[in-house]
Structures are given as structure tokens and as C-alpha cells.
mmCIF file with all atom_site columns, C-alpha atoms in Angstrom:
data_model
loop_
_atom_site.group_PDB
_atom_site.id
_atom_site.type_symbol
_atom_site.label_atom_id
_atom_site.label_alt_id
_atom_site.label_comp_id
_atom_site.label_asym_id
_atom_site.label_entity_id
_atom_site.label_seq_id
_atom_site.pdbx_PDB_ins_code
_atom_site.Cartn_x
_atom_site.Cartn_y
_atom_site.Cartn_z
_atom_site.occupancy
_atom_site.B_iso_or_equiv
_atom_site.pdbx_formal_charge
_atom_site.auth_seq_id
_atom_site.auth_comp_id
_atom_site.auth_asym_id
_atom_site.auth_atom_id
_atom_site.pdbx_PDB_model_num
ATOM 1   C CA . UNK A 1 1   ? 112.713 151.262 99.212  1.00 0.00 ? 1433 UNK A CA 1
ATOM 2   C CA . UNK A 1 2   ? 116.142 152.122 100.550 1.00 0.00 ? 1434 UNK A CA 1
ATOM 3   C CA . UNK A 1 3   ? 117.855 148.820 101.343 1.00 0.00 ? 1435 UNK A CA 1
ATOM 4   C CA . UNK A 1 4   ? 120.863 150.558 102.891 1.00 0.00 ? 1436 UNK A CA 1
ATOM 5   C CA . UNK A 1 5   ? 118.594 151.637 105.745 1.00 0.00 ? 1437 UNK A CA 1
ATOM 6   C CA . UNK A 1 6   ? 118.202 148.006 106.775 1.00 0.00 ? 1438 UNK A CA 1
ATOM 7   C CA . UNK A 1 7   ? 121.795 147.921 107.909 1.00 0.00 ? 1439 UNK A CA 1
ATOM 8   C CA . UNK A 1 8   ? 122.949 151.513 108.116 1.00 0.00 ? 1440 UNK A CA 1
ATOM 9   C CA . UNK A 1 9   ? 119.915 152.602 110.037 1.00 0.00 ? 1441 UNK A CA 1
ATOM 10  C CA . UNK A 1 10  ? 119.363 156.299 110.639 1.00 0.00 ? 1442 UNK A CA 1
ATOM 11  C CA . UNK A 1 11  ? 116.476 157.824 112.499 1.00 0.00 ? 1443 UNK A CA 1
ATOM 12  C CA . UNK A 1 12  ? 115.382 160.044 109.652 1.00 0.00 ? 1444 UNK A CA 1
ATOM 13  C CA . UNK A 1 13  ? 111.633 159.752 110.140 1.00 0.00 ? 1445 UNK A CA 1
ATOM 14  C CA . UNK A 1 14  ? 111.587 162.194 113.039 1.00 0.00 ? 1446 UNK A CA 1
ATOM 15  C CA . UNK A 1 15  ? 114.115 164.898 112.345 1.00 0.00 ? 1447 UNK A CA 1
ATOM 16  C CA . UNK A 1 16  ? 115.646 165.784 115.665 1.00 0.00 ? 1448 UNK A CA 1
ATOM 17  C CA . UNK A 1 17  ? 118.292 168.351 116.324 1.00 0.00 ? 1449 UNK A CA 1
ATOM 18  C CA . UNK A 1 18  ? 120.273 168.589 119.486 1.00 0.00 ? 1450 UNK A CA 1
ATOM 19  C CA . UNK A 1 19  ? 122.869 170.850 121.018 1.00 0.00 ? 1451 UNK A CA 1
ATOM 20  C CA . UNK A 1 20  ? 124.787 168.150 122.868 1.00 0.00 ? 1452 UNK A CA 1
ATOM 21  C CA . UNK A 1 21  ? 127.963 168.778 120.890 1.00 0.00 ? 1453 UNK A CA 1
ATOM 22  C CA . UNK A 1 22  ? 127.711 172.526 121.493 1.00 0.00 ? 1454 UNK A CA 1
ATOM 23  C CA . UNK A 1 23  ? 127.139 172.125 125.214 1.00 0.00 ? 1455 UNK A CA 1
ATOM 24  C CA . UNK A 1 24  ? 129.898 169.539 125.474 1.00 0.00 ? 1456 UNK A CA 1
ATOM 25  C CA . UNK A 1 25  ? 132.291 171.961 123.794 1.00 0.00 ? 1457 UNK A CA 1
ATOM 26  C CA . UNK A 1 26  ? 131.127 174.718 126.172 1.00 0.00 ? 1458 UNK A CA 1
ATOM 27  C CA . UNK A 1 27  ? 132.051 172.516 129.120 1.00 0.00 ? 1459 UNK A CA 1
ATOM 28  C CA . UNK A 1 28  ? 135.278 171.523 127.357 1.00 0.00 ? 1460 UNK A CA 1
ATOM 29  C CA . UNK A 1 29  ? 134.570 167.821 127.659 1.00 0.00 ? 1461 UNK A CA 1
ATOM 30  C CA . UNK A 1 30  ? 135.455 164.918 125.397 1.00 0.00 ? 1462 UNK A CA 1
ATOM 31  C CA . UNK A 1 31  ? 132.844 162.355 124.373 1.00 0.00 ? 1463 UNK A CA 1
ATOM 32  C CA . UNK A 1 32  ? 134.455 159.828 126.698 1.00 0.00 ? 1464 UNK A CA 1
ATOM 33  C CA . UNK A 1 33  ? 134.390 162.237 129.651 1.00 0.00 ? 1465 UNK A CA 1
ATOM 34  C CA . UNK A 1 34  ? 130.741 163.106 129.100 1.00 0.00 ? 1466 UNK A CA 1
ATOM 35  C CA . UNK A 1 35  ? 129.904 159.410 128.698 1.00 0.00 ? 1467 UNK A CA 1
ATOM 36  C CA . UNK A 1 36  ? 131.602 158.682 132.018 1.00 0.00 ? 1468 UNK A CA 1
ATOM 37  C CA . UNK A 1 37  ? 129.658 161.465 133.744 1.00 0.00 ? 1469 UNK A CA 1
ATOM 38  C CA . UNK A 1 38  ? 126.350 160.174 132.405 1.00 0.00 ? 1470 UNK A CA 1
ATOM 39  C CA . UNK A 1 39  ? 127.225 156.499 132.892 1.00 0.00 ? 1471 UNK A CA 1
ATOM 40  C CA . UNK A 1 40  ? 126.721 155.589 129.232 1.00 0.00 ? 1472 UNK A CA 1
ATOM 41  C CA . UNK A 1 41  ? 129.084 154.381 126.516 1.00 0.00 ? 1473 UNK A CA 1
ATOM 42  C CA . UNK A 1 42  ? 131.063 156.756 124.300 1.00 0.00 ? 1474 UNK A CA 1
ATOM 43  C CA . UNK A 1 43  ? 129.289 155.285 121.260 1.00 0.00 ? 1475 UNK A CA 1
ATOM 44  C CA . UNK A 1 44  ? 125.985 156.470 122.732 1.00 0.00 ? 1476 UNK A CA 1
ATOM 45  C CA . UNK A 1 45  ? 127.195 160.079 122.949 1.00 0.00 ? 1477 UNK A CA 1
ATOM 46  C CA . UNK A 1 46  ? 128.579 159.834 119.421 1.00 0.00 ? 1478 UNK A CA 1
ATOM 47  C CA . UNK A 1 47  ? 125.287 158.412 118.091 1.00 0.00 ? 1479 UNK A CA 1
ATOM 48  C CA . UNK A 1 48  ? 123.239 161.103 119.852 1.00 0.00 ? 1480 UNK A CA 1
ATOM 49  C CA . UNK A 1 49  ? 125.439 163.894 118.507 1.00 0.00 ? 1481 UNK A CA 1
ATOM 50  C CA . UNK A 1 50  ? 125.198 162.510 114.974 1.00 0.00 ? 1482 UNK A CA 1
ATOM 51  C CA . UNK A 1 51  ? 121.394 162.164 115.253 1.00 0.00 ? 1483 UNK A CA 1
ATOM 52  C CA . UNK A 1 52  ? 121.644 158.436 114.745 1.00 0.00 ? 1484 UNK A CA 1
ATOM 53  C CA . UNK A 1 53  ? 119.989 157.677 118.039 1.00 0.00 ? 1485 UNK A CA 1
ATOM 54  C CA . UNK A 1 54  ? 117.268 159.524 119.912 1.00 0.00 ? 1486 UNK A CA 1
ATOM 55  C CA . UNK A 1 55  ? 118.050 159.157 123.615 1.00 0.00 ? 1487 UNK A CA 1
ATOM 56  C CA . UNK A 1 56  ? 115.500 157.906 126.098 1.00 0.00 ? 1488 UNK A CA 1
ATOM 57  C CA . UNK A 1 57  ? 113.653 160.427 128.282 1.00 0.00 ? 1489 UNK A CA 1
ATOM 58  C CA . UNK A 1 58  ? 115.858 159.407 131.212 1.00 0.00 ? 1490 UNK A CA 1
ATOM 59  C CA . UNK A 1 59  ? 119.078 160.072 129.333 1.00 0.00 ? 1491 UNK A CA 1
ATOM 60  C CA . UNK A 1 60  ? 117.745 163.342 127.878 1.00 0.00 ? 1492 UNK A CA 1
ATOM 61  C CA . UNK A 1 61  ? 116.870 164.595 131.372 1.00 0.00 ? 1493 UNK A CA 1
ATOM 62  C CA . UNK A 1 62  ? 120.248 163.447 132.711 1.00 0.00 ? 1494 UNK A CA 1
ATOM 63  C CA . UNK A 1 63  ? 122.009 165.366 129.928 1.00 0.00 ? 1495 UNK A CA 1
ATOM 64  C CA . UNK A 1 64  ? 119.906 168.486 130.445 1.00 0.00 ? 1496 UNK A CA 1
ATOM 65  C CA . UNK A 1 65  ? 120.557 168.455 134.192 1.00 0.00 ? 1497 UNK A CA 1
ATOM 66  C CA . UNK A 1 66  ? 124.251 167.924 133.652 1.00 0.00 ? 1498 UNK A CA 1
ATOM 67  C CA . UNK A 1 67  ? 124.493 170.917 131.310 1.00 0.00 ? 1499 UNK A CA 1
ATOM 68  C CA . UNK A 1 68  ? 122.122 173.026 133.463 1.00 0.00 ? 1500 UNK A CA 1
ATOM 69  C CA . UNK A 1 69  ? 119.719 173.583 130.594 1.00 0.00 ? 1501 UNK A CA 1
ATOM 70  C CA . UNK A 1 70  ? 116.186 172.454 129.776 1.00 0.00 ? 1502 UNK A CA 1
ATOM 71  C CA . UNK A 1 71  ? 115.435 169.322 127.760 1.00 0.00 ? 1503 UNK A CA 1
ATOM 72  C CA . UNK A 1 72  ? 113.581 171.464 125.200 1.00 0.00 ? 1504 UNK A CA 1
ATOM 73  C CA . UNK A 1 73  ? 116.690 173.577 124.699 1.00 0.00 ? 1505 UNK A CA 1
ATOM 74  C CA . UNK A 1 74  ? 118.952 170.555 124.317 1.00 0.00 ? 1506 UNK A CA 1
ATOM 75  C CA . UNK A 1 75  ? 116.632 168.503 122.089 1.00 0.00 ? 1507 UNK A CA 1
ATOM 76  C CA . UNK A 1 76  ? 114.121 169.796 119.604 1.00 0.00 ? 1508 UNK A CA 1
ATOM 77  C CA . UNK A 1 77  ? 112.212 168.611 116.552 1.00 0.00 ? 1509 UNK A CA 1
ATOM 78  C CA . UNK A 1 78  ? 113.504 170.153 113.350 1.00 0.00 ? 1510 UNK A CA 1
ATOM 79  C CA . UNK A 1 79  ? 110.959 172.331 111.518 1.00 0.00 ? 1511 UNK A CA 1
ATOM 80  C CA . UNK B 2 1   ? 112.865 141.872 128.666 1.00 0.00 ? 198  UNK B CA 1
ATOM 81  C CA . UNK B 2 2   ? 116.501 141.870 129.622 1.00 0.00 ? 199  UNK B CA 1
ATOM 82  C CA . UNK B 2 3   ? 118.301 138.866 128.167 1.00 0.00 ? 200  UNK B CA 1
ATOM 83  C CA . UNK B 2 4   ? 121.702 140.034 129.424 1.00 0.00 ? 201  UNK B CA 1
ATOM 84  C CA . UNK B 2 5   ? 121.669 138.320 132.783 1.00 0.00 ? 202  UNK B CA 1
ATOM 85  C CA . UNK B 2 6   ? 125.311 137.397 133.278 1.00 0.00 ? 203  UNK B CA 1
ATOM 86  C CA . UNK B 2 7   ? 128.020 139.828 134.432 1.00 0.00 ? 204  UNK B CA 1
ATOM 87  C CA . UNK B 2 8   ? 130.615 141.249 132.041 1.00 0.00 ? 205  UNK B CA 1
ATOM 88  C CA . UNK B 2 9   ? 133.399 138.864 133.101 1.00 0.00 ? 206  UNK B CA 1
ATOM 89  C CA . UNK B 2 10  ? 131.314 135.958 131.748 1.00 0.00 ? 207  UNK B CA 1
ATOM 90  C CA . UNK B 2 11  ? 131.908 137.360 128.255 1.00 0.00 ? 208  UNK B CA 1
ATOM 91  C CA . UNK B 2 12  ? 135.611 136.535 128.517 1.00 0.00 ? 209  UNK B CA 1
ATOM 92  C CA . UNK B 2 13  ? 134.822 133.132 130.013 1.00 0.00 ? 210  UNK B CA 1
ATOM 93  C CA . UNK B 2 14  ? 132.392 132.360 127.174 1.00 0.00 ? 211  UNK B CA 1
ATOM 94  C CA . UNK B 2 15  ? 134.891 133.424 124.528 1.00 0.00 ? 212  UNK B CA 1
ATOM 95  C CA . UNK B 2 16  ? 137.710 131.422 126.123 1.00 0.00 ? 213  UNK B CA 1
ATOM 96  C CA . UNK B 2 17  ? 135.534 128.303 126.418 1.00 0.00 ? 214  UNK B CA 1
ATOM 97  C CA . UNK B 2 18  ? 134.383 128.686 122.817 1.00 0.00 ? 215  UNK B CA 1
ATOM 98  C CA . UNK B 2 19  ? 137.955 129.023 121.489 1.00 0.00 ? 216  UNK B CA 1
ATOM 99  C CA . UNK B 2 20  ? 139.127 125.998 123.508 1.00 0.00 ? 217  UNK B CA 1
ATOM 100 C CA . UNK B 2 21  ? 136.149 123.870 122.425 1.00 0.00 ? 218  UNK B CA 1
ATOM 101 C CA . UNK B 2 22  ? 136.528 124.912 118.775 1.00 0.00 ? 219  UNK B CA 1
ATOM 102 C CA . UNK B 2 23  ? 140.273 124.220 118.783 1.00 0.00 ? 220  UNK B CA 1
ATOM 103 C CA . UNK B 2 24  ? 139.741 120.823 120.424 1.00 0.00 ? 221  UNK B CA 1
ATOM 104 C CA . UNK B 2 25  ? 137.001 119.913 117.970 1.00 0.00 ? 222  UNK B CA 1
ATOM 105 C CA . UNK B 2 26  ? 139.053 121.144 115.013 1.00 0.00 ? 223  UNK B CA 1
ATOM 106 C CA . UNK B 2 27  ? 142.210 119.369 116.199 1.00 0.00 ? 224  UNK B CA 1
ATOM 107 C CA . UNK B 2 28  ? 140.426 116.075 116.755 1.00 0.00 ? 225  UNK B CA 1
ATOM 108 C CA . UNK B 2 29  ? 138.755 116.231 113.360 1.00 0.00 ? 226  UNK B CA 1
ATOM 109 C CA . UNK B 2 30  ? 142.023 117.253 111.680 1.00 0.00 ? 227  UNK B CA 1
ATOM 110 C CA . UNK B 2 31  ? 144.006 114.430 113.296 1.00 0.00 ? 228  UNK B CA 1
ATOM 111 C CA . UNK B 2 32  ? 141.217 111.996 112.579 1.00 0.00 ? 229  UNK B CA 1
ATOM 112 C CA . UNK B 2 33  ? 140.961 112.926 108.911 1.00 0.00 ? 230  UNK B CA 1
ATOM 113 C CA . UNK B 2 34  ? 144.740 113.236 108.363 1.00 0.00 ? 231  UNK B CA 1
ATOM 114 C CA . UNK B 2 35  ? 145.534 109.748 109.501 1.00 0.00 ? 232  UNK B CA 1
ATOM 115 C CA . UNK B 2 36  ? 142.340 107.989 108.583 1.00 0.00 ? 233  UNK B CA 1
ATOM 116 C CA . UNK B 2 37  ? 140.561 109.974 105.909 1.00 0.00 ? 234  UNK B CA 1
ATOM 117 C CA . UNK B 2 38  ? 138.187 107.202 104.940 1.00 0.00 ? 235  UNK B CA 1
ATOM 118 C CA . UNK B 2 39  ? 137.136 105.631 108.178 1.00 0.00 ? 236  UNK B CA 1
ATOM 119 C CA . UNK B 2 40  ? 136.022 106.590 111.619 1.00 0.00 ? 237  UNK B CA 1
ATOM 120 C CA . UNK B 2 41  ? 138.720 104.767 113.564 1.00 0.00 ? 238  UNK B CA 1
ATOM 121 C CA . UNK B 2 42  ? 141.084 107.711 114.091 1.00 0.00 ? 239  UNK B CA 1
ATOM 122 C CA . UNK B 2 43  ? 141.732 109.501 117.366 1.00 0.00 ? 240  UNK B CA 1
ATOM 123 C CA . UNK B 2 44  ? 138.245 110.965 117.495 1.00 0.00 ? 241  UNK B CA 1
ATOM 124 C CA . UNK B 2 45  ? 136.758 107.606 116.554 1.00 0.00 ? 242  UNK B CA 1
ATOM 125 C CA . UNK B 2 46  ? 138.799 105.952 119.298 1.00 0.00 ? 243  UNK B CA 1
ATOM 126 C CA . UNK B 2 47  ? 137.778 108.577 121.867 1.00 0.00 ? 244  UNK B CA 1
ATOM 127 C CA . UNK B 2 48  ? 134.165 108.353 120.776 1.00 0.00 ? 245  UNK B CA 1
ATOM 128 C CA . UNK B 2 49  ? 134.241 104.572 120.958 1.00 0.00 ? 246  UNK B CA 1
ATOM 129 C CA . UNK B 2 50  ? 135.784 104.812 124.430 1.00 0.00 ? 247  UNK B CA 1
ATOM 130 C CA . UNK B 2 51  ? 133.243 107.361 125.635 1.00 0.00 ? 248  UNK B CA 1
ATOM 131 C CA . UNK B 2 52  ? 130.244 106.128 123.680 1.00 0.00 ? 249  UNK B CA 1
ATOM 132 C CA . UNK B 2 53  ? 130.214 109.225 121.409 1.00 0.00 ? 250  UNK B CA 1
ATOM 133 C CA . UNK B 2 54  ? 130.142 111.596 124.347 1.00 0.00 ? 251  UNK B CA 1
ATOM 134 C CA . UNK B 2 55  ? 133.470 113.342 123.576 1.00 0.00 ? 252  UNK B CA 1
ATOM 135 C CA . UNK B 2 56  ? 132.494 114.727 120.178 1.00 0.00 ? 253  UNK B CA 1
ATOM 136 C CA . UNK B 2 57  ? 128.985 115.569 121.333 1.00 0.00 ? 254  UNK B CA 1
ATOM 137 C CA . UNK B 2 58  ? 130.286 117.110 124.563 1.00 0.00 ? 255  UNK B CA 1
ATOM 138 C CA . UNK B 2 59  ? 132.765 119.406 122.783 1.00 0.00 ? 256  UNK B CA 1
ATOM 139 C CA . UNK B 2 60  ? 130.028 120.675 120.450 1.00 0.00 ? 257  UNK B CA 1
ATOM 140 C CA . UNK B 2 61  ? 127.748 121.193 123.417 1.00 0.00 ? 258  UNK B CA 1
ATOM 141 C CA . UNK B 2 62  ? 130.427 123.190 125.281 1.00 0.00 ? 259  UNK B CA 1
ATOM 142 C CA . UNK B 2 63  ? 131.008 125.381 122.198 1.00 0.00 ? 260  UNK B CA 1
ATOM 143 C CA . UNK B 2 64  ? 127.278 126.173 121.909 1.00 0.00 ? 261  UNK B CA 1
ATOM 144 C CA . UNK B 2 65  ? 126.992 126.774 125.648 1.00 0.00 ? 262  UNK B CA 1
ATOM 145 C CA . UNK B 2 66  ? 130.048 129.065 125.547 1.00 0.00 ? 263  UNK B CA 1
ATOM 146 C CA . UNK B 2 67  ? 128.496 131.172 122.778 1.00 0.00 ? 264  UNK B CA 1
ATOM 147 C CA . UNK B 2 68  ? 125.261 131.365 124.711 1.00 0.00 ? 265  UNK B CA 1
ATOM 148 C CA . UNK B 2 69  ? 127.206 132.576 127.770 1.00 0.00 ? 266  UNK B CA 1
ATOM 149 C CA . UNK B 2 70  ? 128.910 135.193 125.567 1.00 0.00 ? 267  UNK B CA 1
ATOM 150 C CA . UNK B 2 71  ? 125.581 136.363 124.126 1.00 0.00 ? 268  UNK B CA 1
ATOM 151 C CA . UNK B 2 72  ? 123.835 136.652 127.477 1.00 0.00 ? 269  UNK B CA 1
ATOM 152 C CA . UNK B 2 73  ? 126.649 138.532 129.216 1.00 0.00 ? 270  UNK B CA 1
ATOM 153 C CA . UNK B 2 74  ? 126.398 142.240 129.886 1.00 0.00 ? 271  UNK B CA 1
ATOM 154 C CA . UNK B 2 75  ? 128.556 144.820 128.155 1.00 0.00 ? 272  UNK B CA 1
ATOM 155 C CA . UNK B 2 76  ? 130.906 146.947 130.234 1.00 0.00 ? 273  UNK B CA 1
ATOM 156 C CA . UNK B 2 77  ? 128.334 149.741 130.097 1.00 0.00 ? 274  UNK B CA 1
ATOM 157 C CA . UNK B 2 78  ? 124.735 148.738 129.489 1.00 0.00 ? 275  UNK B CA 1
ATOM 158 C CA . UNK B 2 79  ? 122.593 151.570 128.132 1.00 0.00 ? 276  UNK B CA 1
ATOM 159 C CA . UNK B 2 80  ? 119.661 152.226 125.806 1.00 0.00 ? 277  UNK B CA 1
ATOM 160 C CA . UNK B 2 81  ? 121.842 152.498 122.746 1.00 0.00 ? 278  UNK B CA 1
ATOM 161 C CA . UNK B 2 82  ? 123.496 149.098 123.215 1.00 0.00 ? 279  UNK B CA 1
ATOM 162 C CA . UNK B 2 83  ? 120.034 147.594 123.824 1.00 0.00 ? 280  UNK B CA 1
ATOM 163 C CA . UNK B 2 84  ? 118.840 149.129 120.555 1.00 0.00 ? 281  UNK B CA 1
ATOM 164 C CA . UNK B 2 85  ? 121.836 147.708 118.664 1.00 0.00 ? 282  UNK B CA 1
ATOM 165 C CA . UNK B 2 86  ? 121.224 144.313 120.244 1.00 0.00 ? 283  UNK B CA 1
ATOM 166 C CA . UNK B 2 87  ? 117.561 144.382 119.255 1.00 0.00 ? 284  UNK B CA 1
ATOM 167 C CA . UNK B 2 88  ? 118.407 145.387 115.681 1.00 0.00 ? 285  UNK B CA 1
ATOM 168 C CA . UNK B 2 89  ? 120.953 142.552 115.515 1.00 0.00 ? 286  UNK B CA 1
ATOM 169 C CA . UNK B 2 90  ? 118.322 140.051 116.683 1.00 0.00 ? 287  UNK B CA 1
ATOM 170 C CA . UNK B 2 91  ? 115.895 141.354 114.044 1.00 0.00 ? 288  UNK B CA 1
ATOM 171 C CA . UNK B 2 92  ? 118.503 141.131 111.284 1.00 0.00 ? 289  UNK B CA 1
ATOM 172 C CA . UNK B 2 93  ? 119.516 137.633 112.403 1.00 0.00 ? 290  UNK B CA 1
ATOM 173 C CA . UNK B 2 94  ? 115.894 136.484 112.356 1.00 0.00 ? 291  UNK B CA 1
ATOM 174 C CA . UNK B 2 95  ? 115.261 137.949 108.887 1.00 0.00 ? 292  UNK B CA 1
ATOM 175 C CA . UNK B 2 96  ? 118.548 136.532 107.535 1.00 0.00 ? 293  UNK B CA 1
ATOM 176 C CA . UNK B 2 97  ? 117.697 133.130 109.014 1.00 0.00 ? 294  UNK B CA 1
ATOM 177 C CA . UNK B 2 98  ? 114.275 133.159 107.369 1.00 0.00 ? 295  UNK B CA 1
ATOM 178 C CA . UNK B 2 99  ? 115.718 134.231 103.993 1.00 0.00 ? 296  UNK B CA 1
ATOM 179 C CA . UNK B 2 100 ? 118.376 131.489 104.114 1.00 0.00 ? 297  UNK B CA 1
ATOM 180 C CA . UNK B 2 101 ? 115.746 128.923 105.113 1.00 0.00 ? 298  UNK B CA 1
ATOM 181 C CA . UNK B 2 102 ? 113.513 129.984 102.205 1.00 0.00 ? 299  UNK B CA 1
ATOM 182 C CA . UNK B 2 103 ? 116.485 129.821 99.798  1.00 0.00 ? 300  UNK B CA 1
ATOM 183 C CA . UNK B 2 104 ? 117.453 126.346 101.025 1.00 0.00 ? 301  UNK B CA 1
ATOM 184 C CA . UNK B 2 105 ? 113.839 125.206 100.798 1.00 0.00 ? 302  UNK B CA 1
ATOM 185 C CA . UNK B 2 106 ? 113.586 126.439 97.211  1.00 0.00 ? 303  UNK B CA 1
ATOM 186 C CA . UNK B 2 107 ? 116.931 124.983 96.114  1.00 0.00 ? 304  UNK B CA 1
ATOM 187 C CA . UNK B 2 108 ? 116.810 121.680 97.963  1.00 0.00 ? 305  UNK B CA 1
ATOM 188 C CA . UNK B 2 109 ? 113.350 120.836 99.211  1.00 0.00 ? 306  UNK B CA 1
ATOM 189 C CA . UNK B 2 110 ? 114.258 117.390 100.508 1.00 0.00 ? 307  UNK B CA 1
ATOM 190 C CA . UNK B 2 111 ? 117.468 118.407 102.268 1.00 0.00 ? 308  UNK B CA 1
ATOM 191 C CA . UNK B 2 112 ? 117.613 117.114 105.822 1.00 0.00 ? 309  UNK B CA 1
ATOM 192 C CA . UNK B 2 113 ? 120.004 118.850 108.213 1.00 0.00 ? 310  UNK B CA 1
ATOM 193 C CA . UNK B 2 114 ? 120.833 118.189 111.835 1.00 0.00 ? 311  UNK B CA 1
ATOM 194 C CA . UNK B 2 115 ? 120.210 120.798 114.511 1.00 0.00 ? 312  UNK B CA 1
ATOM 195 C CA . UNK B 2 116 ? 123.852 121.924 114.779 1.00 0.00 ? 313  UNK B CA 1
ATOM 196 C CA . UNK B 2 117 ? 123.687 123.174 111.173 1.00 0.00 ? 314  UNK B CA 1
ATOM 197 C CA . UNK B 2 118 ? 121.148 125.743 112.401 1.00 0.00 ? 315  UNK B CA 1
ATOM 198 C CA . UNK B 2 119 ? 122.410 126.627 115.858 1.00 0.00 ? 316  UNK B CA 1
ATOM 199 C CA . UNK B 2 120 ? 125.998 127.531 114.935 1.00 0.00 ? 317  UNK B CA 1
ATOM 200 C CA . UNK B 2 121 ? 125.153 129.797 111.960 1.00 0.00 ? 318  UNK B CA 1
ATOM 201 C CA . UNK B 2 122 ? 122.385 131.437 113.987 1.00 0.00 ? 319  UNK B CA 1
ATOM 202 C CA . UNK B 2 123 ? 124.727 132.294 116.863 1.00 0.00 ? 320  UNK B CA 1
ATOM 203 C CA . UNK B 2 124 ? 127.508 133.379 114.523 1.00 0.00 ? 321  UNK B CA 1
ATOM 204 C CA . UNK B 2 125 ? 125.164 135.579 112.454 1.00 0.00 ? 322  UNK B CA 1
ATOM 205 C CA . UNK B 2 126 ? 123.896 137.351 115.565 1.00 0.00 ? 323  UNK B CA 1
ATOM 206 C CA . UNK B 2 127 ? 127.404 137.907 116.915 1.00 0.00 ? 324  UNK B CA 1
ATOM 207 C CA . UNK B 2 128 ? 128.647 139.189 113.545 1.00 0.00 ? 325  UNK B CA 1
ATOM 208 C CA . UNK B 2 129 ? 125.747 141.642 113.134 1.00 0.00 ? 326  UNK B CA 1
ATOM 209 C CA . UNK B 2 130 ? 126.142 142.898 116.689 1.00 0.00 ? 327  UNK B CA 1
ATOM 210 C CA . UNK B 2 131 ? 129.908 143.280 116.303 1.00 0.00 ? 328  UNK B CA 1
ATOM 211 C CA . UNK B 2 132 ? 129.569 145.212 113.009 1.00 0.00 ? 329  UNK B CA 1
ATOM 212 C CA . UNK B 2 133 ? 126.842 147.462 114.398 1.00 0.00 ? 330  UNK B CA 1
ATOM 213 C CA . UNK B 2 134 ? 128.885 148.276 117.489 1.00 0.00 ? 331  UNK B CA 1
ATOM 214 C CA . UNK B 2 135 ? 131.973 149.090 115.449 1.00 0.00 ? 332  UNK B CA 1
ATOM 215 C CA . UNK B 2 136 ? 129.975 151.129 112.911 1.00 0.00 ? 333  UNK B CA 1
ATOM 216 C CA . UNK B 2 137 ? 129.536 154.112 115.216 1.00 0.00 ? 334  UNK B CA 1
ATOM 217 C CA . UNK B 2 138 ? 133.002 154.228 116.752 1.00 0.00 ? 335  UNK B CA 1
#
């Protein structure tokens, strides 16, 4: 049992990978700017990029639409 | 269920009220104990006698109410992530509370505590966990 996971929780059970950081860099945006565009906090963008938080379907769709890509392209389950 | 029902500006109001109430309570107790360490006839005793105990009770009540206002106020930006952190903080607070209760029960089975001994630590624990979790991913 890993007690550190009680406090420093990471979503390791479902290994997700995302290209948010890549797409953000492509659009030359900072985390704060992207957060403002999507109406979320900067911490949320940071947590999504670091795979510490899997975004809701709504936020995933919002991100995909903003970057003009599909949700499947932006978020995928790691093999 | 959304427990954050108050607008963001209420957070500042809650914090301000809590600081004022805590300072007042602390000051009264300090003055009371400095001048009359062994009896209850100091400034707080005098005020309590004058108000029938309502002053001391009222200040505590305002402090608890202020923390409740702070806890139920919205963040600047409310999103899924902040809701998740809030939920995790509630879970941790509940588990910590249970563990402390078990420890107290084992160590001192006959210990009798008043309600304020539970409410203040509970609120403080939640706020501390939430604060740490928010700062963790900066």
C-alpha cells in the first residue's frame, strides 16, 4: 500500500496521455492564456498536462474544439 | 451537490470576520488571564457578567460562522479540478477526524469535550488540506 498516494494523489490507474502541452506550444500560448480561453484555472491546465487530472468530457471537448483537433487525438489511453 | 453557494467576495468577508473574531477572543482572554489569572472576574468575566455570557459565546459563534462563510464561498474560477480537490480535502478531513477520534477514545475513554473542541479543528483541518492541495500543483 502506497501511503503517499493518499495525499500526493496521481491518477495512475488509467494511464492517459495527452497532447495539450504540444498543442498549446503550437498555438504559442501560456498556461494562463489557455486557462483564460477555456474559462478554467491555470492549475487545471497544469494538472491536465502533468497527467494528474483527467478532464471532464466537457473540458476535453472544449480543448479539442479550441485546438481544432479531435478529442481522440488530444487524449488517448496509453498502451 | 454544490456546496459553494456564496459568491467569491464572501471569502474575503469570511476571512476578515474570522480574523476580527479570533483577535477579539484572544485579546479578551489574554487581558483576562494577565490581570486575573486565577479567577473569572477580569475584563471578559466582567463583559460576560454584563451580557449574561453572551459576549464570549457570541465571538466564538461569529468565528465559526465566518469560517463556514469562507468554506462555502466560490473560488475565483470554479471548475472540475477545484471540485475534485475540494472533495479530496473533505475525504481527508473525515478520515483524519475519525482517526483522531479513535486515538482519543483509546487514550482517554472517559474524556468529555465540548462541541467547540470538535468544530474548530474540523474546519481548520479542512481548510489546511484544501490550501495545501491547491498550492501543490502551482
